[in-house]
Coordinates of C-alpha atoms and ligand atoms in Angstrom, one line a residue:
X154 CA 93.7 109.1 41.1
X155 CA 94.4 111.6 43.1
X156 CA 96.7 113.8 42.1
X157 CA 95.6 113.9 38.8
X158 CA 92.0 115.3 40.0
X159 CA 93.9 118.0 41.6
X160 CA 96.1 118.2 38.1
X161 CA 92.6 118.2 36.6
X162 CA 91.3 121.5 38.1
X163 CA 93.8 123.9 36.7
X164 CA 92.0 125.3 33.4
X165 CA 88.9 122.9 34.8
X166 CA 85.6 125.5 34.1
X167 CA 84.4 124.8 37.8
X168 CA 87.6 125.9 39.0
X169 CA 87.1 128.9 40.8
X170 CA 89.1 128.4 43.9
X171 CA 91.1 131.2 45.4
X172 CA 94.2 129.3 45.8
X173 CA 97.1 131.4 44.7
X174 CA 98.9 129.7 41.3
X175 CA 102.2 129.2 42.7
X176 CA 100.5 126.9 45.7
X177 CA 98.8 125.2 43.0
X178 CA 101.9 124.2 41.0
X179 CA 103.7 123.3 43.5
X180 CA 101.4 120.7 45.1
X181 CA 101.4 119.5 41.7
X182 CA 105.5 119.1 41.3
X183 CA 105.5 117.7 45.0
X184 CA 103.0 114.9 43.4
X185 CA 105.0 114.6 40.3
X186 CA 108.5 113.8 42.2
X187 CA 106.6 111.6 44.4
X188 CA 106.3 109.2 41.3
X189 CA 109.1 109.9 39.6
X190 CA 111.1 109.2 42.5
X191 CA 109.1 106.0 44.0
X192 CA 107.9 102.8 42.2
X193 CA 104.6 103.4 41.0
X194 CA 101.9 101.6 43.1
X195 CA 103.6 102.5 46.4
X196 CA 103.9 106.3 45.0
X197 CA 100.2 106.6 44.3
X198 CA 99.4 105.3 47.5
X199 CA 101.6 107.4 49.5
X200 CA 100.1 109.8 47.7
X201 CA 96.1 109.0 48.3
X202 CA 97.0 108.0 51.9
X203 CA 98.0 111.8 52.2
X204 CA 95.0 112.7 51.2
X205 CA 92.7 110.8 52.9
X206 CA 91.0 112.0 55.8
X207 CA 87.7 113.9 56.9
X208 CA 86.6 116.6 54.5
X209 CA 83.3 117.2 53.7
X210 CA 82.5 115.3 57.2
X211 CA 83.9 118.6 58.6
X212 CA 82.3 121.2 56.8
X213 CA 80.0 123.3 58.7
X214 CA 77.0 124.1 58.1
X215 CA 76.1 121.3 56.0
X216 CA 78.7 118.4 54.8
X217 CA 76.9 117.9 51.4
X218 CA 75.5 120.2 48.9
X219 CA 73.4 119.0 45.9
X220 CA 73.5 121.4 42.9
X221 CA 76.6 123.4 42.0
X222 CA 77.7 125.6 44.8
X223 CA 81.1 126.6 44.0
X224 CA 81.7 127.0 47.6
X225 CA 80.4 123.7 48.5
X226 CA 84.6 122.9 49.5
X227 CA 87.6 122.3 51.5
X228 CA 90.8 123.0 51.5
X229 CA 93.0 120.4 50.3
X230 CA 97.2 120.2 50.0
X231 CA 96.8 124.0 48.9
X232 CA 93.9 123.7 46.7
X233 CA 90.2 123.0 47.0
X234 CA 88.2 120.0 47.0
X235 CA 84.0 119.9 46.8
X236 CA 81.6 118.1 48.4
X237 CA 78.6 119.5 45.9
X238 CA 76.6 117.3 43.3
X239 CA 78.7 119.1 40.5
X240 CA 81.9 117.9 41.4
X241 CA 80.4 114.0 40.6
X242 CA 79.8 114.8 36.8
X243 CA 83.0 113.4 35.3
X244 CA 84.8 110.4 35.3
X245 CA 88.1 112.7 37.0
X246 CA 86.2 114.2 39.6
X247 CA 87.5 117.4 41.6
X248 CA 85.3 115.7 44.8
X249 CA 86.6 115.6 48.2
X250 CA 88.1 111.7 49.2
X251 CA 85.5 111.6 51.6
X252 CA 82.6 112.9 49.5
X253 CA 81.4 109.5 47.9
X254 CA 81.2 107.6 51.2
X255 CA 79.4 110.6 52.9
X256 CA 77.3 112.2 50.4
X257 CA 76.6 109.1 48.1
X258 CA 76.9 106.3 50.6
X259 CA 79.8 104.1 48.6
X260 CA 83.2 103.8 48.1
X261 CA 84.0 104.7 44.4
X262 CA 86.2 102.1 42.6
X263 CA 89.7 103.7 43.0
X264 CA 92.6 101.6 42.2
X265 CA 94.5 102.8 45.1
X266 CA 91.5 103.1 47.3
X267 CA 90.8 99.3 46.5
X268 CA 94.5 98.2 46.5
X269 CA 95.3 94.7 48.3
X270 CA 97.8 94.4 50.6
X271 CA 100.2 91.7 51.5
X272 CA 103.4 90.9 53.0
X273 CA 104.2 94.7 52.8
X274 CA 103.3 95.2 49.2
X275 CA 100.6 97.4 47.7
X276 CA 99.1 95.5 44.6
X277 CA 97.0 97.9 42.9
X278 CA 93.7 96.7 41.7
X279 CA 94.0 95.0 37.8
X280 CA 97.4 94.1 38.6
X281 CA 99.1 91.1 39.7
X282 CA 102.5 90.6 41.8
X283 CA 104.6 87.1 42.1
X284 CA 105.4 85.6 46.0
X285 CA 107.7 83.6 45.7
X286 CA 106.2 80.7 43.2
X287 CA 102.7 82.2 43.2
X288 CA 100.7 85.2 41.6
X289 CA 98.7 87.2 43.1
X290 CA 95.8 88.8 41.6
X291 CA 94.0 92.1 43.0
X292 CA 90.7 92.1 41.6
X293 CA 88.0 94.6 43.3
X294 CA 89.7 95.1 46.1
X295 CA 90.5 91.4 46.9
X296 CA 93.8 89.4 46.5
X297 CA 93.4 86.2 44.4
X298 CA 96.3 84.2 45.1
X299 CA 97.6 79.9 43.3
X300 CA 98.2 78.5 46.5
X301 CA 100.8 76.1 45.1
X302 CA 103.4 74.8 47.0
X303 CA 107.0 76.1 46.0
X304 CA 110.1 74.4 45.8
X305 CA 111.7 76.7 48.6
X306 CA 109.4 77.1 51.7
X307 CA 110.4 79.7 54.2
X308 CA 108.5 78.0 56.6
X309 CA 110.6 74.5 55.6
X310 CA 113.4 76.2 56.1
X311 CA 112.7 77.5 59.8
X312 CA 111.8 74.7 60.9
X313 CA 114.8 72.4 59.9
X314 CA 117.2 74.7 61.0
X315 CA 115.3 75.2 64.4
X316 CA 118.0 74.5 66.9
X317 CA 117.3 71.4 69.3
X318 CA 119.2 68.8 66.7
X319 CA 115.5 67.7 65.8
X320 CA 116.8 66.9 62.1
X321 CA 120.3 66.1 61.0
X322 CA 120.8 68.4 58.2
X323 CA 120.3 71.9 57.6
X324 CA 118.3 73.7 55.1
X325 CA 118.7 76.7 52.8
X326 CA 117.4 79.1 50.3
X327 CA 118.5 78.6 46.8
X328 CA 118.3 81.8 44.4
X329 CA 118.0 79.1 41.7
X330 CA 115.2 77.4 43.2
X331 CA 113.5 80.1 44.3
X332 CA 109.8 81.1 42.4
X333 CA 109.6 77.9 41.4
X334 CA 106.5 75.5 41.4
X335 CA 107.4 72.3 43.4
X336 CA 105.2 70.7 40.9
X337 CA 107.8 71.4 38.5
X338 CA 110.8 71.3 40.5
X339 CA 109.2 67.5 41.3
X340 CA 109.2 66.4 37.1
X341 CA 112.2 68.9 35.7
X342 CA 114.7 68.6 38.4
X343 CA 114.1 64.4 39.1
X344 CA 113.4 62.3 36.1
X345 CA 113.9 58.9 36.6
X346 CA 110.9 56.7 35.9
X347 CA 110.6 53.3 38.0
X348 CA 111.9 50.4 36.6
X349 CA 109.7 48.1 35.0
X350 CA 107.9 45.4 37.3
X351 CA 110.0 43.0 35.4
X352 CA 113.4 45.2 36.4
X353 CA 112.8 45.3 39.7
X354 CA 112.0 41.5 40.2
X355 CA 115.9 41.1 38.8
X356 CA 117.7 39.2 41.5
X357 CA 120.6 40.9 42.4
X358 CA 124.3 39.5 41.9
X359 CA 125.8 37.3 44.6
X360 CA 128.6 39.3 46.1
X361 CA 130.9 38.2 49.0
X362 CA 132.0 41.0 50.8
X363 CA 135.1 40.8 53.1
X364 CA 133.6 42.5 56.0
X365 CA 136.9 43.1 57.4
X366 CA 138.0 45.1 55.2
X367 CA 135.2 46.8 54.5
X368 CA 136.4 50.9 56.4
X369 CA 133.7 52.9 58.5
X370 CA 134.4 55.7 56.0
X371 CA 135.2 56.0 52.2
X372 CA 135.3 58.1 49.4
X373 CA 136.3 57.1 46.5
X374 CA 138.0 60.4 45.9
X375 CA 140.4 59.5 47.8
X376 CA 141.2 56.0 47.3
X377 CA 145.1 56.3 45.9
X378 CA 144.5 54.4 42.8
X379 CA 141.4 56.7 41.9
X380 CA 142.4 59.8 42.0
X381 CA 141.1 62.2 39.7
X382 CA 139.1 59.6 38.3
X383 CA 136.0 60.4 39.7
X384 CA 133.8 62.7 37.4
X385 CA 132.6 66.1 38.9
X386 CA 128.8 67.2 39.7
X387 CA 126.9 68.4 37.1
X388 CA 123.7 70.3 36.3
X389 CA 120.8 68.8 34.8
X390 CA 118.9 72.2 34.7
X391 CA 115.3 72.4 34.1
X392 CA 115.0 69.3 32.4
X393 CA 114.0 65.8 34.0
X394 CA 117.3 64.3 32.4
X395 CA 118.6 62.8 35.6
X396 CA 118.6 59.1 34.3
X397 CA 121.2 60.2 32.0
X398 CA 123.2 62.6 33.8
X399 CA 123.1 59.1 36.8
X400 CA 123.7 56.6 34.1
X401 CA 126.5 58.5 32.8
X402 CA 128.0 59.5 35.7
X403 CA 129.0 56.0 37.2
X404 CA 130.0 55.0 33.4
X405 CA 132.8 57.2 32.8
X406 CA 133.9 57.1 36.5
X407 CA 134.2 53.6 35.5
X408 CA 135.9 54.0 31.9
X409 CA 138.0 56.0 34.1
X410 CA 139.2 53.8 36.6
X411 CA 138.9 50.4 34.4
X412 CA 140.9 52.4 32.1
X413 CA 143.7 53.1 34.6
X414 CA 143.4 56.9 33.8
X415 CA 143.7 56.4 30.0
X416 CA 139.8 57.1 29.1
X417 CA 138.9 60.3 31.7
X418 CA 136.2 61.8 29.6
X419 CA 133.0 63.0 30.1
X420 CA 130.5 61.0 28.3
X421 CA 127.4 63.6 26.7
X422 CA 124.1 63.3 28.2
X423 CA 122.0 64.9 25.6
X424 CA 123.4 61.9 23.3
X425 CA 121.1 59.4 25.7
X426 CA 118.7 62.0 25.8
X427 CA 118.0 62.8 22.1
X428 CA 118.5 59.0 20.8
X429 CA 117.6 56.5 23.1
X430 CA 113.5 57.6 22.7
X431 CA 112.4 54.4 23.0
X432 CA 109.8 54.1 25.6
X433 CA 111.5 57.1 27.2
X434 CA 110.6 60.4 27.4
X435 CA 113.5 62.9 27.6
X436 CA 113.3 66.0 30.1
X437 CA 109.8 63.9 30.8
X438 CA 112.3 61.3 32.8
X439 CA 113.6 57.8 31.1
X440 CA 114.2 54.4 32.5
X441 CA 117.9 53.8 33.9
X442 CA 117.3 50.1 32.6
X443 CA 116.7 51.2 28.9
X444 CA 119.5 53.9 29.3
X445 CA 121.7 50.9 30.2
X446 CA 119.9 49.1 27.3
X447 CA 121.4 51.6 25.1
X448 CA 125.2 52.2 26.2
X449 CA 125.1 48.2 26.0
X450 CA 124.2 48.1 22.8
X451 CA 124.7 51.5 20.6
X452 CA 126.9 54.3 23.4
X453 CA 127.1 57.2 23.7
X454 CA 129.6 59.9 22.3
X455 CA 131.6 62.5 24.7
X456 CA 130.5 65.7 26.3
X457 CA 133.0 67.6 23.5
X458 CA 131.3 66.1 20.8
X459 CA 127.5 66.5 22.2
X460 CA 127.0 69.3 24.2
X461 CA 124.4 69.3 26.5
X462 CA 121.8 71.8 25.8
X463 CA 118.6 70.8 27.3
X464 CA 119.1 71.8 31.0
X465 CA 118.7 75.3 29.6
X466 CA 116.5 75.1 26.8
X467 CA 113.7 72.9 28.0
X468 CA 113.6 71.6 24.8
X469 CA 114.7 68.5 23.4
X470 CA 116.7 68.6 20.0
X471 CA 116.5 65.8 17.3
X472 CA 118.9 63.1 17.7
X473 CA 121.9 64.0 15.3
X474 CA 124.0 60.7 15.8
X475 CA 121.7 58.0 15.0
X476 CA 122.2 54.6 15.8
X477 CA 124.3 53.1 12.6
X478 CA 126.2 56.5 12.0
X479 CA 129.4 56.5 9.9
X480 CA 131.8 57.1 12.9
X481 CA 135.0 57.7 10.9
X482 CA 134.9 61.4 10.0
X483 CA 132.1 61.8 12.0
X484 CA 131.5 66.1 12.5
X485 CA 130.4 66.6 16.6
X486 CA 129.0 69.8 16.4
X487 CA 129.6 73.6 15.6
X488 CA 132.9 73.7 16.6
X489 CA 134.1 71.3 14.2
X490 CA 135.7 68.7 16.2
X491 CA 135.9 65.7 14.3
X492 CA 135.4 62.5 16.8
X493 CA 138.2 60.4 17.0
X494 CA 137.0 56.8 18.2
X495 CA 136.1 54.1 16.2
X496 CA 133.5 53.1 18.2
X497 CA 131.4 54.9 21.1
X498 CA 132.0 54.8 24.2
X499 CA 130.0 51.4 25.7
X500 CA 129.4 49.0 28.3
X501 CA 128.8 45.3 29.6
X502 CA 125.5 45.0 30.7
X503 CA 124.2 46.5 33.9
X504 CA 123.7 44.6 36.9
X505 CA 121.4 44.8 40.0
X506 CA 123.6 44.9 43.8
X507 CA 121.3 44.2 46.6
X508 CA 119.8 46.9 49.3
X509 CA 122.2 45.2 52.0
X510 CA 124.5 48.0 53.2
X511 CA 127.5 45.7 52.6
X512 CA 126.9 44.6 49.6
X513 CA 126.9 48.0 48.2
X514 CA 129.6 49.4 50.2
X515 CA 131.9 46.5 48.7
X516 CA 130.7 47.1 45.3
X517 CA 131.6 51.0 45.6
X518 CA 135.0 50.0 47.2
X519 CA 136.2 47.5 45.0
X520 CA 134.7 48.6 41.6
X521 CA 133.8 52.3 41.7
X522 CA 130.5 54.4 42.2
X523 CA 127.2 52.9 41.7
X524 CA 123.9 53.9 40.8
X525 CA 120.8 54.5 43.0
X526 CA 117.0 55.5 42.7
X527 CA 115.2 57.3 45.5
X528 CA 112.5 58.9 46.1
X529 CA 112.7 62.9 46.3
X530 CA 110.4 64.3 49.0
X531 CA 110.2 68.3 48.4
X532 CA 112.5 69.1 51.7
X533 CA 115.3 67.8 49.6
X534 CA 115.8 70.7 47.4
X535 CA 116.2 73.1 50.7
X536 CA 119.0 71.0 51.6
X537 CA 121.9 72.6 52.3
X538 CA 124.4 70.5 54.6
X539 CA 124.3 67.5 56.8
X540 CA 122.9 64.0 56.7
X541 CA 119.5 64.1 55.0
X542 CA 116.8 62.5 55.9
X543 CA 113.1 63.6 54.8
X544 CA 111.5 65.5 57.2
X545 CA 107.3 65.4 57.0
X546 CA 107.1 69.1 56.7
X547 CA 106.5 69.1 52.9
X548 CA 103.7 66.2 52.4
X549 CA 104.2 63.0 51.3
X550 CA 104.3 63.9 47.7
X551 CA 107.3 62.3 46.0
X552 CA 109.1 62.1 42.6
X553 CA 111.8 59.3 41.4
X554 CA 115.1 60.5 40.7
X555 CA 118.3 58.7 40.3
X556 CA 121.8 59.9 41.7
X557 CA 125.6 58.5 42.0
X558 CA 126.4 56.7 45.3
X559 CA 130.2 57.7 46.1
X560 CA 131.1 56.8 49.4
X561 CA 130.1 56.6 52.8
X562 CA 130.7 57.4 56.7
X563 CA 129.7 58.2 59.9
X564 CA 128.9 62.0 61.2
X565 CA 129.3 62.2 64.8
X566 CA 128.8 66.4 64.6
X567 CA 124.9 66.4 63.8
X568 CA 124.2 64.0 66.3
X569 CA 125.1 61.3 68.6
X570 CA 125.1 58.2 68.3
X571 CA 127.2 59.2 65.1
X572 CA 125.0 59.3 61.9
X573 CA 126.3 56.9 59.2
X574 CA 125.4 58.1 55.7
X575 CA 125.8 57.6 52.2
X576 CA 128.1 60.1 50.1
X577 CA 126.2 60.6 46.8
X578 CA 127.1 63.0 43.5
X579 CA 123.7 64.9 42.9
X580 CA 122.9 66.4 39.6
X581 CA 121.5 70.2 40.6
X582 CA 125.4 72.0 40.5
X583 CA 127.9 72.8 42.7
X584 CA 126.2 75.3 44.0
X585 CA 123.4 73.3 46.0
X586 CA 124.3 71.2 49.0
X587 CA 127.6 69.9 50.1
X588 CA 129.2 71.5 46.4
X589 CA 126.5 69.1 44.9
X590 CA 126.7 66.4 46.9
X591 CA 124.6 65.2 49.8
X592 CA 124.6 62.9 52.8
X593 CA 122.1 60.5 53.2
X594 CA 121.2 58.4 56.2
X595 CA 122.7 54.6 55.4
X596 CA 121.3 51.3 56.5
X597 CA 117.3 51.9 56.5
X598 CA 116.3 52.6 52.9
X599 CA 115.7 56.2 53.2
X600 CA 114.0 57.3 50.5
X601 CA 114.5 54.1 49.4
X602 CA 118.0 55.1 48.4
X603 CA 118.7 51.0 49.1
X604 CA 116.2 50.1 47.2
X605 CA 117.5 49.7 43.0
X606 CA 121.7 49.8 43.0
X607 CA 123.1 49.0 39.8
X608 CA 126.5 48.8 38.8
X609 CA 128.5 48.2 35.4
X610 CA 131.4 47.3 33.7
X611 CA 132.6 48.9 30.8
X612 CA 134.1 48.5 27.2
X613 CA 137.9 49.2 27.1
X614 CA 140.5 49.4 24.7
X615 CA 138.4 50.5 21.5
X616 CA 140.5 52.9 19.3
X617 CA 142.2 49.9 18.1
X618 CA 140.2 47.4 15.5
X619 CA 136.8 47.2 16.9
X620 CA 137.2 43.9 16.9
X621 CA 135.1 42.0 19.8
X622 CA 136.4 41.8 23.1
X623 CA 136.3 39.3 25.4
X624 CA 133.6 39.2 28.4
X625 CA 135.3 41.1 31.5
X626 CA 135.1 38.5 34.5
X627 CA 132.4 40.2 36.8
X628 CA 131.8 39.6 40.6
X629 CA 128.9 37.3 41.0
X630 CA 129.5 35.4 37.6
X631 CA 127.6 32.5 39.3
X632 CA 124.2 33.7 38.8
X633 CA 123.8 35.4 35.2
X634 CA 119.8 35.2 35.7
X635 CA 120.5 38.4 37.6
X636 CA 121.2 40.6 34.8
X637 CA 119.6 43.5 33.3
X638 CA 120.0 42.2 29.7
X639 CA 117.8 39.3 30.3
X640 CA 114.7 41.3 30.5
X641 CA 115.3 43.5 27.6
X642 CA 115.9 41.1 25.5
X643 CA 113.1 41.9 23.1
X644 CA 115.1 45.8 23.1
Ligands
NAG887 C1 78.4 109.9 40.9 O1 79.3 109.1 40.1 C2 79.1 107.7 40.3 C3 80.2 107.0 39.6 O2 80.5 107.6 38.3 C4 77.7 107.4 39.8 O3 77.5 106.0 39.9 C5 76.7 108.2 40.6 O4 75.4 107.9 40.1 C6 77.0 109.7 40.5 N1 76.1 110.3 41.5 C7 75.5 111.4 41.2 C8 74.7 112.0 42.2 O5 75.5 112.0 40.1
NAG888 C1 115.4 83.4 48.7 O1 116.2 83.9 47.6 C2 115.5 84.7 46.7 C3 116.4 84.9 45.5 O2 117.7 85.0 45.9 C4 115.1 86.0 47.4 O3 114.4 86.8 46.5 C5 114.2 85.6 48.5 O4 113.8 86.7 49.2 C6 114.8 84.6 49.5 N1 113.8 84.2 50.4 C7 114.1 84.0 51.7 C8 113.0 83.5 52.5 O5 115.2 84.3 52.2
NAG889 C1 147.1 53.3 28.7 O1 147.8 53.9 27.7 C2 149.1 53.5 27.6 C3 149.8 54.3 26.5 O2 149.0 55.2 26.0 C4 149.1 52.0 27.2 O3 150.4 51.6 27.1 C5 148.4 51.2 28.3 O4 148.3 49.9 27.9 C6 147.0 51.8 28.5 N1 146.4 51.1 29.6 C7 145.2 50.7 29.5 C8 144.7 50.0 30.8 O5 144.5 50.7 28.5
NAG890 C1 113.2 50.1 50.3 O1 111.9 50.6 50.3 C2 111.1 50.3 49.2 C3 109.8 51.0 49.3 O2 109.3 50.9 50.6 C4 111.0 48.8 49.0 O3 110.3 48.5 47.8 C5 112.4 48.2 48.9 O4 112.3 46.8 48.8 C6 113.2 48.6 50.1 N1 114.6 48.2 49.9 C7 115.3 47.7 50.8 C8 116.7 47.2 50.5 O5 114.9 47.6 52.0
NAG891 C1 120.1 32.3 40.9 O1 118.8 33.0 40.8 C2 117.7 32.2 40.9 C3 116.5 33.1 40.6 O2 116.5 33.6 39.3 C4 117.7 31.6 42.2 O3 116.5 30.8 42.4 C5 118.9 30.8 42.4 O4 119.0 30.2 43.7 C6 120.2 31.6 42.2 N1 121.3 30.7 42.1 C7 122.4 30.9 42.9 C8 123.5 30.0 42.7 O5 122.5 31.9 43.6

């Protein structure tokens, strides 16, 4: 390094230049500030790059000398450099900058003289720096850099929001998001595995929509009878969880309304998450059809009494409620709470509502929300506003993920003809999106957002004996071949 040859000469036996002391010592405190003062690979830099230049090129009569000749050297910021054989001996050389190239014929291996460059960063050699979700290596003078795709791509991001009203949403960059692989944005951020062959075959129920009354816009926020009814977004974190955190969702927001207001709780995701292992795999992703499996048959506790931990942790703790747990008394957690339901909170079984757009707009508005799979193309996670639809600036690689249809409408700002979207309830927080929900282009299967709707009613009315209730009536009652149950029977 640089300065620390010039350090090197004071007291150094070849150190016979005339320089006066006080020169010396303070070329050496202007190189000390210099990295205090800066980070450290741009101060030794700054500080080589001031030294760099023609030396022994320059001296006259002859550049190089072999041998010692003590005045074989050059002035340098107040001191001397050499450009004699001597100065070569140790591994912290007192040579000019210029002497190996010119007297020895290669550049010596300096870690600032072999530092990579990119992007406006100095990476000195051994050491690596992080763009965005990839590291960088600087080995020898070259940068070795995982090409991986992130989850946030500047370039995404440009283009979407490129004026000209090309795409119908906008896209941002999200601080959470950010340095992360889209590999694993893809598995930890989705998690919703298809549905068996056998699910998907499931004919849906037979609904008979009453086109007429059927609005061009709803929310089921806002319907009178609903309000505050409707569970808020949450965050599934870094962990694929979102068959639960779906499955959940559209099961209290039914308690909720079934209930007439009496059961508005929020029903605890790591309960599904830690118990119902069964052919699923946790932050891995689950089947929606063996989650509903599971509320049919066992449920879930609340939020209160299971707090959801894995969105932070990665990890997935053991199951602490196990399926034939003594309820009365039952301790939730730290806290002490005691639970205070005979039974767990439960449902009818699931049942499939066709892709047609009225079908599920009728089952949203005279029942509640309703579940959906889609694909998630990487663009998604940039989105910020708008109606989405997937753009094929990020490849064609895709994850499953499964999300809360709440409403719909039609968006005449992003384009025209107006767009007409689905309003769904994602799982990623409040703080991506529309407040965590998106827009979604209706009536073509994007992302094949039409293509898996199920819906559910659930178990009322259980603080009292536990005894068994009657079957709700359900829409569709004609055709029971339809439901869920019917291929999980051997669950
Ligand atoms: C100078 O030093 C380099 C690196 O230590 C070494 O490879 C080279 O042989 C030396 N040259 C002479 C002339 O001593
Ligand atoms: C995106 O956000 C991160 C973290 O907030 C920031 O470090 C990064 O520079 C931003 N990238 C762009 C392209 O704005
Ligand atoms: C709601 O609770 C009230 C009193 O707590 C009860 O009278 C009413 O029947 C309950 N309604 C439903 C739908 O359970
Ligand atoms: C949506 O697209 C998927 C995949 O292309 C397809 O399997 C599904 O049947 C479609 N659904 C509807 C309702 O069009
Ligand atoms: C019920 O579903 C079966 C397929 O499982 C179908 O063949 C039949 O037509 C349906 N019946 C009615 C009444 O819709």
């Amino acid at each position: 390094m640089a300065e620390s040859s010039i350090a090197k000469k004071i007291g150094s036996e070849s150190w016979l230049s005339p320089a006066p002391p006080v020169v010396l010592w303070a070329a050496v405190v202007v190189v000390m500030v210099g990295v205090i003062s800066m980070p450290l690979a741009t101060a030794q830099f700054d500080s080589f790059a001031d030294l760099k230049g023609d030396y022994c090129r320059v001296r006259r009569p002859t550049s190089c000398c072999d041998g010692r000749y003590d005045d074989c050297s050059m002035p340098i910021r107040g001191t001397r450099c050499y450009c004699d054989q001597f100065c070569n001996r140790t591994s912290n050389p007192d040579c000019c900058p210029d002497y190996w190239e010119l007297c020895l014929g290669f550049r010596p291996l300096d870690p600032l003289l072999d530092a990579c460059f990119k992007d406006g960063v100095v990476i000195p050699v051994g050491q690596s720096y992080k763009f965005n979700c990839n590291e960088c290596k600087c080995q020898g003078g070259q940068l070795l850099c995982d090409t991986d795709p992130c989850m946030i791509d500047e370039q995404v991001i440009e283009n979407v929001n490129r004026g000209q009203r090309q795409y119908t949403w906008r896209a941002s960059n999200y601080s959470a998001f950010w340095g992360r692989k889209a590999r694993d944005g893809l598995l930890l951020r989705t998690g919703t595995h298809n549905p068996e062959a056998l699910s998907m075959k499931m004919y849906p129920i037979l609904l008979r929509p009453e086109l007429s009354r059927i609005p061009s816009r709803f929310d089921v926020r806002n319907k009178r009878d609903w309000r505050g009814r409707v569970s808020e977004v949450r965050d599934q974190g870094w962990c694929g969880a979102s068959w639960a955190f779906s499955t959940l969702g559209v099961t209290q927001d039914r308690l909720s309304i079934e209930s007439l207001g009496n059961e508005t709780v929020t029903l605890a995701p790591q309960h599904l998450l830690s118990c119902d292992r069964r052919g699923q795999s946790g932050c891995n992703g689950g089947h929606v059809d063996r989650a509903w499996q599971y509320l049919r048959k066992f449920g879930v506790v609340n939020e209160e009494c299971y707090e959801y931990e894995s969105g932070r942790t990665g990890k997935l703790p053991r199951c602490r409620i196990p399926r034939n747990a003594n309820l009365f008394n039952l301790r939730c957690s730290a806290n002490d709470v005691v639970y205070q339901r005979r039974n767990l909170y439960r449902t009818e079984p699931a049942y499939r509502i066709s892709g047609k757009e009225v079908d599920i707009q009728w089952e949203i508005l005279t029942n509640g929300p309703v579940q959906a799979m889609m694909k998630v193309h990487k663009d998604l996670f940039m989105y910020q506003s708008g109606v989405y639809s997937h753009t094929r600036l990020t490849g064609e690689e895709t994850a499953t993920h499964s999300v809360r249809i709440i409403g719909w409408g039609e968006d005449n700002t992003v384009a025209s003809p107006p767009v007409k979207y689905w309003l769904v309830a994602n799982s990623w927080g409040t703080d991506w999106g529309e407040r965590g929900y998106f827009r979604i282009a209706r009536g073509y299967n994007e992302s094949d957002i039409e293509s898996f709707i199920i819906a559910v009613r659930v178990r009322l009315g259980e603080y009292a004996t536990g005894g068994r209730r009657r079957a709700l009536r359900r829409p569709g009652r004609r055709n029971y071949s339809n439901r869920l149950r019917n291929y999980r029977a051997k669950n």
